[in-house]
Amino acid sequence: MKPQVLKGFRDYPPVEQIAREKMLGIARNTAELMGFLPLQTPSLECASTLLGSHYNEDSLNELFGFNGPDNVDMALRYEFTVSLARYIASNPVLPLPFRRYQYGNVWRVDKPGPGRFREFMQFDIDIVGTRNLLADSEIIATMVTMFNRLGVDNFKVRYSNRKILNGLIEFAGIENETGPNVMRVIDKLEKQGKEAVLAELGPGRTDRSGDKIPGLQLSDQQISQIEHFLDLPSDNDSAQLDSARSLLGNIEMSRTGLDELETIGRYLDEIRVNRDHVGIDLTIVRGLGYYTGAVFETTLHDLSDYGSMFSGGRYDNLVSRFQGTAVPGVGASIGIDRLLAALIELEAIKQIRSTSQVLVTVMDRERIPDYLNIVAELRESGICSEIYSGDSGNLTKQIKYADKVGISFAVIAGSDEFNQGKITVKNLEAGRSKAEETDSRKEWLKAEDVQETIERAVLCDYIRSKLHSDG
RNA sequence: GCCGGGGUAGCUCAGUUGGUUAGAGCGCCUGAUUGUGGAUCAGGAGGUCGGCAGUUCGACCCUGCCCUCCGGUACCA
């Protein structure tokens, strides 16, 4: 049968997975540096837990659900927030606020697109059980710290507050149930442009492929009020606050949102977040319906077409489904694979093909015990290494293998070396650069520095020093 | 979901206005070199032309349906 992977799923080859693990390690360390606790929850949850009040045919089709063992309806999680809510509801003695991070795969039955899959990894940080804006500020500070530690410099976390726009919607006389749709449409501003957004607020539009997109049918006056808001100056934070206040200052809800933005900004200064990396952007709304306060997105200036790398916001009705009383929270989520693609593109992360640094070749099968001893010694001294474990092969084949999989050093020992208590170490990296200098095979094979025969006793020290000098 | 474009060797693609034996580059394997990678040279393997059905004396090519990939767009708890 033909080997195939499921639509929307993919393999992560070693070269990618090595980089991914490295990046995840940095993300985990940063989360713990900022005082978040690790939590893992099951991949499968009860269908009723995941869907709650949204349980209907449409939502059921959007996740991987089935009737499982013991006749239980279950589904793969599509995010972590519901599981977090369930965890909190079922652990009433949990000290609040609860600061947790969680990462892992989630699954959605979306149409796969560029960089978009049905199984993908997310990394979430949340602080639940508090309305204090210190929590919002901590989430943003963590986002900034994480990017810094990932080696990214040219980025910005932009934030706003849903209350500002909610106030405007109320003021413009837009019906409550249309509110979320307005948010959803404004969220397209960056991708589709202002004209498309205004058209969708009104009569609708036709997209590039000729498909019709229905509009929200707002009145011209309502649309122009929203347009006015979107046109507010966007340079510095205080200018944005001032102009928004003069436009919406007499709407109480908007005023509250603006005050909150100001407070968060102050906290961010005091917690020493670099001002270059955070800023207010009143056009940030986020498409999802459940945000109630702060909302934020992170873009890389060098890769703005990649979209937001890390985004989230405040939700104040998290756990009500499970225990009646709402638990407020604020959090953010990274799309790990999108970020990895970006880090590779920016060369912020090195692509390494092999975990082994040394291949111990097997030249003489009678000497296998000696070769095994050499690998053991290398490993004991902390050098990642492997013995050539192929079925057969002359030295050519073994060196070729090391070259192809990207191992830097080959240890070679035959009777010449064993009789003299020596060992030969070939530097494949050095050989790679030498190859560019000459076309003559003989010359290349003889090149200095590519290979050295040393005392057997100093093998580990020798390789360690070489690894160091290579960086 | 909707609109559009593709599927020919492991990869990137050429090709045939329907005709006998389907090609290239790269990659892969073997050897020159069984104690040494790259380059070079010599040789070699690899294809039900996405699937099924139809039209035809004859289909990789035409028609229909399906699968799948790509681009756009919608929805997204």
XYZ file of C-alpha atoms (C1' of nucleotides) in Angstrom:
548
model
C 0.000 0.000 0.000
C 0.977 3.568 -0.570
C 2.524 5.349 2.413
C 0.537 8.445 3.219
C -0.179 10.833 6.052
C -3.631 12.097 6.865
C -4.738 15.320 5.280
C -3.665 18.244 7.413
C -1.138 16.145 9.358
C 2.607 16.042 8.878
C 5.896 14.523 9.930
C 8.569 16.564 11.627
C 11.900 15.369 10.248
C 14.883 15.380 12.630
C 16.379 18.604 11.341
C 13.130 20.378 12.124
C 12.358 18.572 15.334
C 15.808 19.311 16.785
C 15.197 23.026 16.262
C 11.648 22.713 17.567
C 12.731 21.031 20.793
C 15.355 23.693 21.320
C 12.793 26.442 20.871
C 10.326 24.711 23.176
C 13.034 24.436 25.804
C 13.559 28.179 25.728
C 9.822 28.815 25.913
C 9.485 26.480 28.918
C 12.439 28.045 30.725
C 11.054 31.509 30.143
C 7.625 30.543 31.447
C 9.204 29.197 34.624
C 11.459 32.227 34.958
C 8.303 34.316 34.988
C 6.691 32.096 37.601
C 4.296 29.938 35.620
C 3.550 26.338 36.618
C 3.516 23.477 34.146
C 0.190 21.724 33.613
C -0.663 18.947 31.210
C -4.189 17.711 30.552
C -5.502 14.810 28.446
C -5.634 15.087 24.670
C -9.122 13.606 24.751
C -11.940 15.229 26.697
C -15.646 14.513 26.948
C -17.422 16.016 23.964
C -19.730 17.847 26.345
C -16.753 19.379 28.179
C -15.219 20.693 24.987
C -18.402 21.925 23.395
C -20.501 23.042 26.334
C -23.233 25.398 25.234
C -21.776 25.468 21.750
C -22.809 21.884 21.286
C -24.448 21.768 17.888
C -23.883 20.081 14.575
C -21.604 22.754 13.215
C -19.242 22.780 16.142
C -19.222 18.995 16.237
C -17.972 18.914 12.648
C -15.076 21.134 13.504
C -13.357 18.733 15.832
C -12.171 15.147 15.875
C -14.955 13.573 17.868
C -16.227 10.025 18.131
C -18.086 7.603 20.294
C -15.304 5.892 22.199
C -14.850 3.030 24.671
C -17.612 2.631 27.294
C -19.967 4.390 24.903
C -18.633 7.844 25.798
C -18.738 10.727 23.321
C -15.260 12.192 23.269
C -13.109 14.450 21.116
C -9.557 15.639 20.695
C -9.018 19.039 22.289
C -8.914 22.033 19.958
C -7.269 24.324 22.519
C -6.236 24.323 26.191
C -8.525 26.880 27.724
C -11.527 24.604 28.231
C -9.308 21.987 29.855
C -7.881 24.668 32.113
C -11.386 25.665 33.132
C -12.281 22.049 33.854
C -9.120 21.607 35.903
C -9.840 24.671 37.999
C -13.465 23.747 38.518
C -12.522 20.277 39.684
C -9.793 21.522 42.042
C -11.585 23.994 44.306
C -8.679 24.161 46.762
C -6.301 25.395 44.076
C -4.607 28.578 45.284
C -5.627 31.508 43.093
C -4.390 33.234 41.098
C -3.158 30.194 39.217
C -0.343 30.905 36.786
C 0.130 28.010 34.436
C 1.789 27.201 31.167
C 0.847 24.320 28.920
C 2.041 23.147 25.552
C 1.104 20.278 23.309
C -0.781 19.297 20.223
C -4.322 20.427 19.515
C -6.542 19.299 16.658
C -9.032 21.101 14.458
C -10.902 19.951 11.385
C -10.141 23.117 9.440
C -9.174 23.242 5.833
C -5.384 22.997 5.838
C -3.671 26.033 4.344
C -0.169 27.353 4.055
C 1.397 26.800 7.460
C -1.948 25.626 8.740
C -2.578 22.049 9.837
C -5.200 19.903 11.512
C -2.716 18.864 14.186
C -0.479 21.574 15.524
C 1.283 22.610 18.675
C 0.346 25.478 20.917
C 2.061 26.968 23.914
C -0.237 28.811 26.320
C 0.375 30.970 29.348
C -2.535 32.062 31.524
C -3.180 33.681 34.870
C -6.625 32.807 36.162
C -8.562 33.816 39.238
C -7.861 37.531 39.178
C -9.120 40.730 37.575
C -6.016 42.611 38.619
C -4.335 44.329 35.676
C -1.001 43.192 37.082
C -1.878 39.840 35.550
C -2.433 41.359 32.096
C 0.887 43.137 32.397
C 2.657 39.952 33.446
C 1.319 38.111 30.408
C 2.597 40.833 28.107
C 5.942 40.986 29.923
C 6.294 37.230 29.520
C 5.582 37.471 25.811
C 8.305 40.080 25.420
C 10.804 38.138 27.523
C 10.151 34.972 25.587
C 10.836 36.608 22.243
C 14.009 38.177 23.569
C 15.262 34.851 24.819
C 14.367 33.180 21.540
C 16.803 35.530 19.880
C 14.201 37.725 18.193
C 14.685 41.442 18.448
C 12.641 43.227 15.826
C 9.121 42.630 17.145
C 6.319 44.363 18.963
C 3.514 43.271 21.264
C 0.576 45.541 20.450
C -2.380 45.670 22.754
C -5.765 47.244 23.162
C -8.927 46.668 25.157
C -12.256 45.277 24.052
C -14.117 47.660 26.334
C -13.146 50.604 24.152
C -14.802 49.186 21.072
C -17.699 47.720 23.011
C -18.406 51.250 24.198
C -18.271 52.524 20.649
C -20.624 49.801 19.440
C -23.089 50.614 22.161
C -22.760 54.324 21.408
C -23.356 53.780 17.688
C -26.564 51.948 18.494
C -25.390 48.636 17.079
C -27.333 45.703 18.463
C -25.630 43.595 21.100
C -25.727 40.416 19.051
C -23.975 42.142 16.161
C -21.113 43.263 18.397
C -19.006 40.122 18.036
C -19.476 40.227 14.264
C -18.199 43.794 14.178
C -15.117 42.658 16.107
C -14.623 39.791 13.723
C -14.732 42.106 10.719
C -12.435 44.742 12.215
C -9.980 41.956 12.994
C -9.418 41.642 9.232
C -8.097 45.179 8.994
C -4.456 44.237 8.764
C -4.919 41.407 6.305
C -7.664 42.729 4.041
C -7.300 46.489 4.379
C -9.679 49.237 5.436
C -11.832 49.279 2.346
C -12.655 45.602 2.643
C -13.519 46.071 6.317
C -15.825 49.021 5.646
C -17.512 47.101 2.832
C -18.108 44.130 5.102
C -19.571 46.344 7.786
C -22.057 47.582 5.195
C -23.328 45.793 2.085
C -20.606 43.139 1.813
C -17.990 42.599 -0.872
C -16.690 40.199 -3.493
C -13.275 38.696 -2.872
C -10.466 38.228 -5.361
C -11.646 34.812 -6.447
C -15.133 36.127 -7.143
C -16.716 34.737 -4.002
C -19.359 36.866 -2.307
C -18.929 37.825 1.324
C -22.091 39.027 3.028
C -21.968 42.318 4.935
C -23.308 43.310 8.340
C -25.644 45.922 6.806
C -24.751 48.671 9.265
C -25.959 52.180 8.479
C -23.652 54.719 6.862
C -23.561 56.675 10.079
C -22.570 53.645 12.122
C -19.864 52.755 9.641
C -18.447 56.245 9.613
C -18.295 56.225 13.411
C -16.252 53.038 13.277
C -14.110 54.425 10.469
C -13.447 57.502 12.525
C -12.202 55.275 15.324
C -9.982 53.250 13.005
C -8.475 56.480 11.677
C -7.292 57.673 15.072
C -3.599 58.536 15.102
C -1.439 55.516 15.849
C 1.986 56.944 16.657
C 2.717 56.963 20.367
C 0.731 55.635 23.280
C -0.220 58.892 24.893
C -1.354 60.408 21.598
C -3.567 57.393 21.014
C -5.046 57.636 24.483
C -5.660 61.380 24.144
C -7.357 61.179 20.791
C -9.438 58.179 21.802
C -10.522 59.994 24.936
C -11.636 63.010 22.981
C -13.660 60.773 20.658
C -15.132 58.345 23.214
C -14.545 60.094 26.528
C -18.199 60.378 27.384
C -18.915 56.675 26.918
C -18.321 55.043 30.256
C -17.289 51.634 29.008
C -14.756 53.033 26.580
C -13.378 55.302 29.281
C -12.831 52.305 31.544
C -10.992 50.476 28.762
C -8.753 53.442 28.091
C -7.938 53.805 31.785
C -7.008 50.139 31.864
C -4.674 50.563 28.922
C -2.977 53.400 30.704
C -2.536 51.357 33.874
C -1.109 48.398 31.989
C 1.344 50.709 30.234
C 2.519 52.065 33.556
C 3.023 48.571 34.973
C 4.963 47.537 31.893
C 7.344 50.447 32.372
C 7.850 49.618 36.003
C 8.481 45.947 35.296
C 11.188 47.124 32.895
C 9.696 46.000 29.642
C 11.508 47.673 26.767
C 9.196 50.309 25.248
C 10.376 49.376 21.766
C 8.706 46.020 22.191
C 5.271 46.993 23.473
C 2.716 49.568 22.487
C -0.945 50.410 22.290
C -2.705 49.765 19.000
C -6.399 50.605 19.151
C -7.184 48.588 16.042
C -6.293 45.292 17.723
C -9.540 43.492 18.507
C -9.018 39.720 17.970
C -11.709 37.801 16.162
C -12.871 35.520 18.954
C -15.978 36.312 20.906
C -14.999 35.568 24.472
C -12.519 38.357 25.142
C -13.794 40.957 27.585
C -10.832 43.237 28.289
C -7.239 43.452 27.158
C -6.376 41.921 23.811
C -2.890 41.559 22.333
C -1.004 40.391 19.292
C 2.664 40.072 18.448
C 4.146 40.676 15.027
C 7.690 40.374 13.754
C 8.556 43.483 11.773
C 10.735 41.509 9.356
C 7.995 38.961 8.676
C 4.774 40.906 9.034
C 3.038 38.688 6.480
C 3.407 35.752 8.857
C 0.703 37.328 10.990
C 0.559 37.229 14.749
C 2.977 34.878 16.490
C 1.694 35.159 20.006
C -1.677 36.545 20.939
C -4.410 36.485 23.524
C -6.408 38.560 25.901
C -8.591 38.757 28.965
C -11.680 36.611 29.377
C -13.802 37.071 32.451
C -16.269 34.186 32.194
C -14.008 31.188 31.982
C -15.243 28.559 34.356
C -18.915 29.433 34.637
C -19.832 26.379 32.554
C -18.563 24.043 35.249
C -19.257 25.680 38.561
C -21.675 28.525 38.060
C -19.389 31.231 39.360
C -17.255 32.807 36.688
C -13.514 32.781 37.083
C -11.709 35.631 35.332
C -8.441 35.141 33.575
C -5.986 36.467 31.055
C -3.675 34.548 28.783
C -1.868 34.206 25.510
C -1.000 31.495 23.080
C 1.888 30.888 20.692
C 1.537 28.931 17.483
C 4.718 26.921 17.870
C 5.074 25.846 14.261
C 4.470 29.262 12.779
C 7.022 30.685 15.181
C 9.534 27.982 14.312
C 9.147 28.720 10.608
C 9.772 32.371 11.409
C 12.836 31.693 13.566
C 14.350 29.575 10.819
C 13.588 32.270 8.258
C 15.219 34.884 10.502
C 18.145 32.561 11.188
C 17.518 33.044 14.878
C 17.837 29.313 15.351
C 20.559 27.078 13.971
C 19.550 24.119 11.871
C 21.423 21.082 13.089
C 21.000 17.797 11.253
C 22.480 15.332 13.693
C 22.464 14.845 17.423
C 25.670 12.799 17.204
C 28.862 14.794 17.147
C 31.092 11.794 16.667
C 30.844 8.600 14.630
C 33.062 5.748 15.773
C 33.791 3.755 12.644
C 34.110 -0.005 12.632
C 37.087 -0.907 10.508
C 37.922 -4.301 11.922
C 35.000 -6.400 13.081
C 37.270 -8.372 15.408
C 37.806 -5.154 17.324
C 34.154 -4.387 18.019
C 34.721 -4.544 21.797
C 37.337 -1.795 21.456
C 35.029 0.376 19.378
C 32.212 -0.089 21.858
C 34.561 0.962 24.635
C 35.469 4.099 22.738
C 31.789 5.081 22.288
C 31.106 4.430 25.949
C 34.043 6.609 26.941
C 32.932 9.450 24.684
C 29.406 9.292 26.040
C 30.588 9.194 29.637
C 32.457 12.399 29.031
C 29.325 13.979 27.637
C 30.091 13.858 23.932
C 27.090 12.771 21.854
C 28.280 9.885 19.763
C 27.321 6.703 17.968
C 29.041 3.610 16.650
C 28.538 2.810 12.983
C 25.708 0.338 13.255
C 25.104 -0.442 9.599
C 25.060 -4.033 8.392
C 28.209 -3.806 6.404
C 30.421 -1.282 4.879
C 33.935 -0.361 4.150
C 35.350 2.813 5.552
C 34.199 4.806 2.531
C 30.629 3.921 3.260
C 30.935 4.760 6.927
C 32.510 8.153 6.323
C 29.872 8.863 3.700
C 27.207 8.043 6.226
C 28.715 10.457 8.737
C 28.886 13.133 6.083
C 25.306 12.652 4.959
C 23.720 12.706 8.372
C 25.805 15.700 9.390
C 28.146 14.287 12.029
C 31.186 16.497 12.602
C 33.875 13.989 13.579
C 34.784 10.429 12.686
C 36.967 8.310 14.930
C 39.032 5.833 12.940
C 41.131 3.032 14.381
C 42.676 -0.016 12.748
C 45.693 -2.114 13.544
C 48.064 0.810 12.821
C 46.500 2.851 15.599
C 45.884 0.040 18.058
C 49.502 -1.159 17.848
C 50.797 2.300 18.708
C 48.209 3.195 21.328
C 46.877 5.914 19.076
C 43.650 6.891 17.373
C 42.722 8.916 14.304
C 40.126 11.693 14.383
C 38.818 13.064 11.130
C 37.250 16.509 11.126
C 34.469 16.320 8.584
C 33.467 19.948 8.993
C 36.977 21.075 8.133
C 36.934 18.720 5.186
C 33.776 20.322 3.892
C 35.413 23.706 3.635
C 38.604 22.230 2.181
C 36.530 20.647 -0.565
C 35.658 24.069 -1.876
C 39.322 24.952 -2.317
C 40.500 22.115 -4.511
C 39.308 19.846 -7.270
C 42.132 17.409 -6.868
C 41.145 14.373 -4.910
C 44.671 13.512 -3.814
C 45.322 16.974 -2.534
C 42.036 17.057 -0.735
C 42.611 13.745 1.001
C 46.019 14.910 2.210
C 44.868 18.276 3.449
C 46.100 19.213 6.889
C 43.777 19.833 9.824
C 41.207 17.558 8.314
C 42.531 14.574 10.153
C 44.939 13.931 13.001
C 46.319 10.846 14.706
C 46.608 11.396 18.452
C 47.311 9.495 21.648
C 44.409 7.214 22.495
C 44.364 8.535 26.052
C 43.571 12.113 25.110
C 40.693 11.327 22.715
C 37.884 12.902 24.735
C 39.846 16.029 25.596
C 40.904 16.428 21.987
C 37.358 16.210 20.627
C 35.984 18.451 23.332
C 38.491 21.155 22.519
C 37.725 20.844 18.806
C 33.996 21.086 19.459
C 34.608 24.182 21.512
C 36.720 25.929 18.937
C 34.081 25.193 16.320
C 31.548 27.046 18.435
C -18.067 25.596 2.680
C -17.147 28.633 -1.898
C -13.939 30.253 -6.306
C -9.587 29.092 -9.215
C -5.081 26.099 -10.726
C -2.409 21.503 -10.626
C -1.227 15.752 -10.039
C 4.125 12.373 -15.490
C 10.816 8.673 -11.795
C 12.659 9.872 -4.754
C 12.587 15.689 -6.086
C 11.815 19.781 -9.877
C 9.627 19.590 -14.395
C 9.463 18.737 -20.104
C 6.397 16.021 -23.564
C 2.450 13.839 -26.807
C -3.090 18.570 -31.937
C -5.078 10.441 -29.532
C -0.545 5.905 -32.317
C 3.800 1.120 -31.235
C 9.798 1.866 -27.060
C 7.408 8.392 -22.077
C 12.341 12.019 -21.426
C 15.877 15.686 -18.880
C 18.327 17.755 -14.647
C 19.091 16.744 -9.675
C 19.086 12.736 -6.195
C 19.898 7.333 -5.350
C 22.891 2.566 -6.001
C 27.702 0.153 -7.763
C 32.734 0.744 -9.173
C 37.425 3.608 -10.238
C 39.105 4.210 -4.181
C 37.860 -3.345 0.181
C 42.291 2.697 5.524
C 38.825 7.796 4.219
C 33.389 12.381 2.326
C 33.595 16.621 -1.993
C 34.761 17.148 -7.354
C 35.510 13.967 -11.747
C 34.755 9.522 -14.733
C 32.246 4.687 -16.007
C 28.024 1.781 -15.301
C 23.045 0.794 -13.049
C 18.181 0.799 -10.674
C 13.773 3.420 -10.586
C 7.137 5.055 -13.923
C 0.055 0.695 -13.599
C 1.746 9.249 -16.555
C -3.342 10.425 -9.087
C -7.930 6.633 -8.998
C -12.344 4.628 -11.264
C -15.667 4.605 -15.270
C -16.783 6.131 -20.352
C -15.712 7.533 -25.757
C -12.258 5.107 -29.351
C -9.423 0.051 -33.510
C -6.110 2.454 -29.914
C -6.158 7.050 -24.042
C -0.698 9.769 -20.234
C -3.563 13.037 -23.804
C -10.741 13.600 -24.847
C -15.420 13.288 -21.317
C -17.606 12.363 -16.354
C -17.129 11.354 -11.261
C -13.814 10.772 -7.153
C -9.214 11.426 -4.349
C -5.345 14.664 -3.361
C -2.045 18.971 -3.451
C -1.543 24.278 -4.194
C -3.508 29.537 -4.185
C -7.529 32.790 -2.607
C -11.714 33.410 0.569
C -15.359 32.230 4.452
C -16.196 29.970 9.202
C -13.478 28.957 13.724
C -15.712 27.336 20.148
